[in-house]
CSV table of C-alpha atoms in Angstrom, one decimal:
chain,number,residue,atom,x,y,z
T,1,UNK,CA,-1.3,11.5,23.8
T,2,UNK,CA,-0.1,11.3,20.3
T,3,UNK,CA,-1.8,8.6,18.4
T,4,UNK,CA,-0.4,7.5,14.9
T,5,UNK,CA,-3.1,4.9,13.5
T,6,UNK,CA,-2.6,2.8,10.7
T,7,UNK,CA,-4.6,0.5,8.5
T,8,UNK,CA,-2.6,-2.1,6.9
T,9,UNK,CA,-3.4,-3.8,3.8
T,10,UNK,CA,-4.8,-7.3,4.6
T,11,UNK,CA,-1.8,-9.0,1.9
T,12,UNK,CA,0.7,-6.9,3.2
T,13,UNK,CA,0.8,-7.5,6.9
T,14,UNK,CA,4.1,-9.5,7.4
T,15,UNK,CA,5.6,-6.7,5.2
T,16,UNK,CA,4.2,-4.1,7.3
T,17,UNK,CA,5.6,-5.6,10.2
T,18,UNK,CA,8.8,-6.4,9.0
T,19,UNK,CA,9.0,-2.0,8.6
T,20,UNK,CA,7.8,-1.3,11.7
T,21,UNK,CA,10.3,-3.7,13.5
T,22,UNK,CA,13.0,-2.3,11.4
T,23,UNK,CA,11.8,1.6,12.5
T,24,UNK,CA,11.3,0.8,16.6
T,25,UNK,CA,14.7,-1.4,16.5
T,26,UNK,CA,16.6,1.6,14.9
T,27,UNK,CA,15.3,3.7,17.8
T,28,UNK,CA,15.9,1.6,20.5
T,29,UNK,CA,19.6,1.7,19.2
T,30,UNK,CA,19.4,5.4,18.9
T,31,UNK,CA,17.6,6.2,21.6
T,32,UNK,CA,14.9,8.0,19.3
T,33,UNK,CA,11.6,8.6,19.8
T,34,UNK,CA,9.5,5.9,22.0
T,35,UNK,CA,6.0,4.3,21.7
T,36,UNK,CA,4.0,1.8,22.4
T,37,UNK,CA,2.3,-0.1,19.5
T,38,UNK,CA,-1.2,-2.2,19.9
T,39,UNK,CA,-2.7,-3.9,17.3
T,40,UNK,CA,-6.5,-4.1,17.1
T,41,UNK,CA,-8.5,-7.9,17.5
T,42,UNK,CA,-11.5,-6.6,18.6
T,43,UNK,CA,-12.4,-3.8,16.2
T,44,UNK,CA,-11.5,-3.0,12.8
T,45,UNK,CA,-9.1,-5.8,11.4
T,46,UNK,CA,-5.4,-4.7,10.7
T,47,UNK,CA,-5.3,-1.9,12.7
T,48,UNK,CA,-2.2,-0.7,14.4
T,49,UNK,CA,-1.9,2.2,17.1
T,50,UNK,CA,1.1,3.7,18.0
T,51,UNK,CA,0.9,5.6,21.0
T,52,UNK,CA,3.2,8.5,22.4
T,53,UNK,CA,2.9,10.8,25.8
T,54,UNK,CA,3.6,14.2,25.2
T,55,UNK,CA,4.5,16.7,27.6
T,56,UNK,CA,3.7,19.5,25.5
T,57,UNK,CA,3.5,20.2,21.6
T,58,UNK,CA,6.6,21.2,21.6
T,59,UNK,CA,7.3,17.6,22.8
T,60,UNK,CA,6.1,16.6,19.9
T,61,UNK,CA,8.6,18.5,17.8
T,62,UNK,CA,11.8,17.3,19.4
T,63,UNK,CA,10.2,13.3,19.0
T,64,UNK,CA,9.9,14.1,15.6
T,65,UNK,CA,13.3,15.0,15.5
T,66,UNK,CA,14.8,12.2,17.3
T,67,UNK,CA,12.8,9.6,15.2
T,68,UNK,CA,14.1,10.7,11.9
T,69,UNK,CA,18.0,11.0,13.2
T,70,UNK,CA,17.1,7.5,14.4
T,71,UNK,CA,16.3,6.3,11.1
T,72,UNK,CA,19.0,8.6,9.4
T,73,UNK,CA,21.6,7.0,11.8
T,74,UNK,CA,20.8,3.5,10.6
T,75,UNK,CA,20.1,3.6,7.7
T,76,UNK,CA,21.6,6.9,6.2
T,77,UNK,CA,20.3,9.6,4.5
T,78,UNK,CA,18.3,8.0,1.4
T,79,UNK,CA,17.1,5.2,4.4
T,80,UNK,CA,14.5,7.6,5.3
T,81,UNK,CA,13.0,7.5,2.0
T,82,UNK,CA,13.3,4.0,1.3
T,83,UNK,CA,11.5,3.1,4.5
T,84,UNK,CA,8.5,5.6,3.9
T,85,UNK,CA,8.3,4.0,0.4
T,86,UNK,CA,8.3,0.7,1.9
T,87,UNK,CA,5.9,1.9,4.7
T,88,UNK,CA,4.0,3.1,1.8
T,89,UNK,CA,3.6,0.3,0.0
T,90,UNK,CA,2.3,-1.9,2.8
T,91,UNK,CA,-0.8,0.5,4.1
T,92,UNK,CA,-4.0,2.0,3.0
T,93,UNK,CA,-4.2,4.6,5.3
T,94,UNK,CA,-3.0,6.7,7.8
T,95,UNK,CA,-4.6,9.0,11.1
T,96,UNK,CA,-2.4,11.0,13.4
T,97,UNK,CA,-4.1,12.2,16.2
T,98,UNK,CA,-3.8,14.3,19.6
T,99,UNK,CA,-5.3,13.6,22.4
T,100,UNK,CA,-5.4,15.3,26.2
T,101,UNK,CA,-5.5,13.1,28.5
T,102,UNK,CA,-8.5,14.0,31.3
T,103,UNK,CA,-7.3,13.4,35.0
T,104,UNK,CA,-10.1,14.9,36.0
T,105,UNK,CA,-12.4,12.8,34.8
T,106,UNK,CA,-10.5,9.5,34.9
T,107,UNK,CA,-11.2,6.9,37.7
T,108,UNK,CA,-8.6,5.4,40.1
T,109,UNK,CA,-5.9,6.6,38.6
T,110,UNK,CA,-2.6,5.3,39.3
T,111,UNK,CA,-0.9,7.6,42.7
T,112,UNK,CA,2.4,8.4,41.0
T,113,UNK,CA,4.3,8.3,38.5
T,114,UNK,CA,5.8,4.4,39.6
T,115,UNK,CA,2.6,3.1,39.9
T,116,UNK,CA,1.4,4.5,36.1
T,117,UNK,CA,4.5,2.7,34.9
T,118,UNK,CA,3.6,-0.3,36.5
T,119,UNK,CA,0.0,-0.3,35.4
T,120,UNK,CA,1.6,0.2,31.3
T,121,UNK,CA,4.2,-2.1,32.0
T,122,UNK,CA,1.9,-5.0,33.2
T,123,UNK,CA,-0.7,-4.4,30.9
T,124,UNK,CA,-1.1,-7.0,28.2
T,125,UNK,CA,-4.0,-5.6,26.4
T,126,UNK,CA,-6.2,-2.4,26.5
T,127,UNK,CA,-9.7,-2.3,25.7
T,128,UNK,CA,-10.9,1.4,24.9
T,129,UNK,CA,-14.5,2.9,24.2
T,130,UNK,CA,-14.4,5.6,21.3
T,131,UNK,CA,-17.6,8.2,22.2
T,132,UNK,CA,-18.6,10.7,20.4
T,133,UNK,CA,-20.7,13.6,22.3
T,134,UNK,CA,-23.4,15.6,20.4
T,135,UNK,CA,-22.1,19.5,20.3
T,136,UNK,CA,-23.1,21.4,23.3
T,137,UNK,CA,-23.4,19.0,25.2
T,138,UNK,CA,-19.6,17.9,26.6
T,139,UNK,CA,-21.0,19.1,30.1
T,140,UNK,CA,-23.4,16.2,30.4
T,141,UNK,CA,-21.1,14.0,29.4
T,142,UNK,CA,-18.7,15.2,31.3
T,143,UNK,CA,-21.3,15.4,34.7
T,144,UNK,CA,-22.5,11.6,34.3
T,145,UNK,CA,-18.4,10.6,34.1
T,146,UNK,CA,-18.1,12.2,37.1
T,147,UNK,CA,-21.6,10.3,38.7
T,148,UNK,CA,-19.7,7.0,37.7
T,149,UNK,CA,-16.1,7.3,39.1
T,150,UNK,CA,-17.5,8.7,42.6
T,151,UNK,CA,-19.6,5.4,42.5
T,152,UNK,CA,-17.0,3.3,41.4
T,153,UNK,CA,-14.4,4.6,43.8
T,154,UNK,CA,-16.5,5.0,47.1
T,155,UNK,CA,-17.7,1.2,45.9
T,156,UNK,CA,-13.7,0.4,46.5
T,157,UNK,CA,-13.3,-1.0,42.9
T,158,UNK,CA,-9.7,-0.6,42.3
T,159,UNK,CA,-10.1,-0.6,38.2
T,160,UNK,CA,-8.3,1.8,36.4
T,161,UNK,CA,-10.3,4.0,33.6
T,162,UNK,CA,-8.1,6.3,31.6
T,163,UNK,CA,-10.0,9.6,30.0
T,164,UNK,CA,-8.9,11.5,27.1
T,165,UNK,CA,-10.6,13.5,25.0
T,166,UNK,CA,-9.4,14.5,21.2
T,167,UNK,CA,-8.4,17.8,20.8
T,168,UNK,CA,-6.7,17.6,16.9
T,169,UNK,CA,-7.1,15.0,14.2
T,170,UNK,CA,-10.9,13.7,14.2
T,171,UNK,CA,-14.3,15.8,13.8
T,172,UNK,CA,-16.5,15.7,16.5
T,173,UNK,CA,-16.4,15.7,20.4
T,174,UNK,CA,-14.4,12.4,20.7
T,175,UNK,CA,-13.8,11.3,24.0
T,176,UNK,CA,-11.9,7.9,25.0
T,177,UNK,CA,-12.4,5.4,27.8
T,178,UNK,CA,-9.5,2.7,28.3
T,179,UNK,CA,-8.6,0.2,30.8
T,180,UNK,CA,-5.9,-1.6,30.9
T,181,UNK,CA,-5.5,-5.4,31.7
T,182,UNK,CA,-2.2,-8.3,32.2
T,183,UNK,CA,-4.8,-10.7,30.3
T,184,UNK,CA,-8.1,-11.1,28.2
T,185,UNK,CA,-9.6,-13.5,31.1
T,186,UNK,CA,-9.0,-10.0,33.6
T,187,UNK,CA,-11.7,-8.4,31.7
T,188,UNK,CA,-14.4,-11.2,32.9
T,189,UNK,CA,-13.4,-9.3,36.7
T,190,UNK,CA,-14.8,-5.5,35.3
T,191,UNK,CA,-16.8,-4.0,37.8
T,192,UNK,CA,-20.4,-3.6,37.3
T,193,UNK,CA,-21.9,0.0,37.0
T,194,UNK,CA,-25.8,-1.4,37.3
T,195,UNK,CA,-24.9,-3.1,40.2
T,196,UNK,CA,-23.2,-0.6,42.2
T,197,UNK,CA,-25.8,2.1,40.9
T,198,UNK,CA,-28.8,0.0,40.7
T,199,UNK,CA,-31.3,-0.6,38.5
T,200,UNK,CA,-33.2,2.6,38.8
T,201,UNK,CA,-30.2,4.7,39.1
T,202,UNK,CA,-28.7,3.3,36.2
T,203,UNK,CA,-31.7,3.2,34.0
T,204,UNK,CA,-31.7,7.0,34.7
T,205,UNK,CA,-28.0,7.4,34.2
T,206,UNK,CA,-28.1,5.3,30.9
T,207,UNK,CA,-31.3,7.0,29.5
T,208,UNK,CA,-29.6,10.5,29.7
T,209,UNK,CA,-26.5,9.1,28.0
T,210,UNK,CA,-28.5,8.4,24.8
T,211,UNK,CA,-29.6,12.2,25.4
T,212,UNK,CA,-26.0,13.2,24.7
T,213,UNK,CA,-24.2,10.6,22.5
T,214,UNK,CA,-24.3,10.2,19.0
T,215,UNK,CA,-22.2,7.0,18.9
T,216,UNK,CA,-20.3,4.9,21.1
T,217,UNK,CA,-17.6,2.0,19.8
T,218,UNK,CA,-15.8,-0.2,21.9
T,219,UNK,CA,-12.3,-2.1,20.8
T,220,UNK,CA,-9.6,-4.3,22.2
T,221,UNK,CA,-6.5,-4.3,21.5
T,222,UNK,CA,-3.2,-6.5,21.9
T,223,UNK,CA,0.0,-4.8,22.5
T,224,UNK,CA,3.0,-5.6,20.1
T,225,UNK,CA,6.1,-5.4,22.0
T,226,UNK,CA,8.2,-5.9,18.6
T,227,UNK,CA,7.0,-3.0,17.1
T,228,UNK,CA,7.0,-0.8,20.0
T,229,UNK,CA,10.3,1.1,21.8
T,230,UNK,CA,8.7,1.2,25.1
T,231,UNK,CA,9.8,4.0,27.0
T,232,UNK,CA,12.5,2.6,29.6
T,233,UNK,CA,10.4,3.4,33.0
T,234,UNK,CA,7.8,1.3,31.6
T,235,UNK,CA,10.4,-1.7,29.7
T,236,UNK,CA,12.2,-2.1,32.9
T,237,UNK,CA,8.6,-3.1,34.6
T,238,UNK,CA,9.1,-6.2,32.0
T,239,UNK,CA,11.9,-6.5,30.3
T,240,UNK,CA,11.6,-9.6,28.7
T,241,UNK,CA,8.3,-8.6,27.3
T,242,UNK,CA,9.0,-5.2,26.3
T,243,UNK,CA,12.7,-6.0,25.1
T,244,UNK,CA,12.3,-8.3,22.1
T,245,UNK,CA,15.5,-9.4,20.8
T,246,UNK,CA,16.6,-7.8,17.6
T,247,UNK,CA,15.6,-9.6,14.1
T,248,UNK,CA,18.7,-12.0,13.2
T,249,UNK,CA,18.9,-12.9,9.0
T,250,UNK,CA,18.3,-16.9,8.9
T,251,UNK,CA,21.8,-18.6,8.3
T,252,UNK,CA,21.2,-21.1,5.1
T,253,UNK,CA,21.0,-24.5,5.7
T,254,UNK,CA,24.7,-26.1,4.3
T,255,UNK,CA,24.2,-28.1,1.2
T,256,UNK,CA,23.3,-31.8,1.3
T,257,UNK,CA,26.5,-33.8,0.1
T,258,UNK,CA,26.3,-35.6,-3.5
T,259,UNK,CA,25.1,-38.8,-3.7
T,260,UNK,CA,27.3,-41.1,-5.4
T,261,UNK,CA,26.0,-43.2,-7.8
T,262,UNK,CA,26.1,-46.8,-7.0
């Protein structure tokens, strides 16, 4: 995963917006580079993520590429400086980050490559938990993950959880927990760990956890169709949602005619 973060200043959100639909229209038109954008609303306020899957790194080169010919094919060759300035001008900050994604460790995943689509393409919002692990101890972590997706998938709870774990761009042993959902009312249907554990299996799972974690955060977030260029296996799953039309200038009103004086 290749995760672009971006805090937006508070005043300059419908500027920042206006940007980032200029930059995903010019590479739907292009065929550039594709993401999906998500904005937080649970979470630190006016936060956007833009999220890529890689292949490889050297994935990430040739994306790189195709973005800025994107932007160089719509808006020439001083376009690309114009829109970082603008981008600029509108943020306070900026995180890129890379993270692998943990099959291994994630819980009724999606069978193939169809079914992943469908999940992204459906999906509405994604709440994710942000954990960091104290050093040394990534095995425990990793060992009670593993206690929780054989309970939740012998317990035929058919709830997605998505693993990753950061391998460039934050300190820290970071892993990442995400669902996905159509709505916010799905979430009230999340499966419950305590009850499928019970109480004193889950007392003991959670008391070790605090044994191994430094931190734990969880967000939700909102995807933003208009500032994303979904890529087209997942689009096609929704169109209409994922292809929002492109921005139109306002025609002005016509004049009033003169009143004549009586």
């Amino acid at each position: 995963l290749d995760i672009f973060i971006v805090n937006v200043k508070p005043d300059k959100r419908a500027d920042f917006d206006m940007v980032a639909r200029k930059v995903a229209e010019a590479n739907r038109k292009a065929k550039g580079d594709d993401w999906l954008a998500a904005g937080v609303e649970y979470g630190q306020g006016n936060t956007v993520y833009f999220i890529s899957t890689r292949k490889d790194y050297a994935a990430i080169d040739s994306a790189s590429t195709a973005f800025m010919n994107a932007i160089r094919e719509a808006y020439g060759p001083g376009g690309i400086k114009k829109m970082q300035s603008d981008f600029n001008n509108t943020v306070t900050g900026t995180r890129s980050e890379i993270r692998r994604r943990r099959w291994d460790l994630s819980i009724n995943v999606p069978k193939d490559a169809d079914a992943y689509n469908k999940m992204i393409g459906e999906a509405r919002w994604l709440r994710t938990s942000r954990i960091v692990i104290r050093p040394g101890h990534e095995p425990d972590f990793e060992e009670a993950v593993k206690q929780a997706k054989s309970a939740l998938e012998q317990s035929n709870q058919s709830w997605p959880y998505l693993v990753s774990q950061t391998v460039a761009g934050e300190p820290g042993n970071v892993y990442y927990i995400s669902t996905l959902q159509p709505s916010l009312s799905a979430f009230d249907s999340s499966p419950s760990l305590r009850k499928i554990l019970g109480d004193e299996a889950f007392l003991k799972w959670e008391k070790a956890a605090g044994d191994y974690e430094t931190t734990a955060e969880t967000m939700l977030l909102r995807f933003l169709p208009e500032l994303s260029n979904a890529p087209e296996d997942i689009a096609k799953v929704s169109p209409d949602f994922w292809h929002p039309k492109p921005m139109t200038a306002a025609k002005p009103k016509p004049a009033a005619p003169a009143k004549t004086a009586q």
